[in-house]
Amino acid sequence: MVMKCTAVCLMALTLLGSFCDAQWENYKPYQKPGTPPFHPKDPQQTKQTFEKPLTWKYPTDPQPETPVNVPFELRHPVPAATVAVECREKIAHVEVRKDLFGTGQYINPADLTLGDCGAIAEDPTSQVLFFQAELQDCLSSLAMTENALIYTFTLNYAPQPLGDSPVVRTNKAAVIIECHYPRKHNVSSLPLDPQWIPFSAVKVAEEFLYFTLKLMTEDWQYERPSYQYFLGDVINIQAVVKQYFHVPLRVYVDRCVATLSPDMSSSPQYTFIDNYGCLLDARITGSDSKFMSRSADNALQFQLDAFKFQGADSGMLYITCHLKATCATHPIDGEHRACSWANGWTEASRVDGVCGSCEAPGLGSPPISHPKIPGRKIRDVSQSEVVEWEGDVTLGPIPIAERVVA
């Protein structure tokens, strides 16, 4: 009986399976009119291919600059033969070149005296000052030896600040002049020993963000290995903005202040670049300080005649500059410029028209007092904003030593 039931069940399952196969073969899915026939076995996705292989990759990290062995040798000043003396029978005749230190910069005749006597004449052709004093005048002193009478004079040079600025570019000097009698025409000029002691440790220029400020060699090819300068030297300074992966940038020196300490707000201080990139030093003191012609947008070079502060015992200077950069496509204008004075204002990129506001009210014939420049004005929000980067960089200490004069 059980086997009969089992056989019946198997027969029923076989018939049911055959019925389902028949139904599936006859099944057709519903299709809208006009659509292509449906083929379940056709692939519904395809692999995307590229006509050209991808070549983009992540940019490499910037590598630190490799130090360069700079062919540099610090040139120490030599005594300048700029004083001549003739000991006559009753008087001492002294001739002094206006280029007293042999640096090419003429002194102010009013700053030079023989004792308490001023110059009696000046030769404008040869640029020579003449002094003449009787042997007992002009604060002379007399000494007696076994074989001679010695009259001693002191030629004093006491420079005054240039214009109303607090800076001087030459040091005080005293040249000792002796007239020996009965020996004729025997004069000795004692050398002047500078009281500056070399500063053995100097600090490399600091970097702020992407800005750098460096001292450069005379040919602008290398960073200057030594920070030592002497009065009468020219200081070459280069400001650079490091671009890395930025769009091309153009750098500007907005303002520069010289101080005796790293604190730019300390006193005394001398602002020689101001008013959005106007190099005022030449306008104030009559120096040769200037911006160099721009050779690259991300670098700006300028020259500054070496100076020290009047009455300051320290020969150290710190220079703090406010640098900024804009996209190189932004035009040079009255707030983005590098203007120098040389019998007129010129711009480092030859866009001289933007320098007109450097000649602020109160600037008369040089030397002049430094004009007060108002702070940065508020921009009009209705106009498109200039995208720029800013930062302060301090360079120093820079030892400024005195020259030896014989």
PDB file of C-alpha atoms in Angstrom, residues 61 145-146 249 317 325-326 346 353 387:
ATOM      1  CA  ASP A  61      56.781  68.139  -2.832  1.00  0.00           C
ATOM      2  CA  THR A 145     111.234 117.921  22.709  1.00  0.00           C
ATOM      3  CA  GLU A 146     114.999 118.043  22.714  1.00  0.00           C
ATOM      4  CA  LEU A 249      52.773  86.145  -8.242  1.00  0.00           C
ATOM      5  CA  LEU A 317      70.914  97.693  12.208  1.00  0.00           C
ATOM      6  CA  ALA A 325      52.182  89.837  -3.363  1.00  0.00           C
ATOM      7  CA  THR A 326      49.356  89.808  -5.853  1.00  0.00           C
ATOM      8  CA  THR A 346      60.429 106.148 -11.686  1.00  0.00           C
ATOM      9  CA  GLY A 353      52.587 107.123 -13.890  1.00  0.00           C
ATOM     10  CA  VAL A 387      43.591  88.936  -3.821  1.00  0.00           C
TER      11      VAL A 387
END
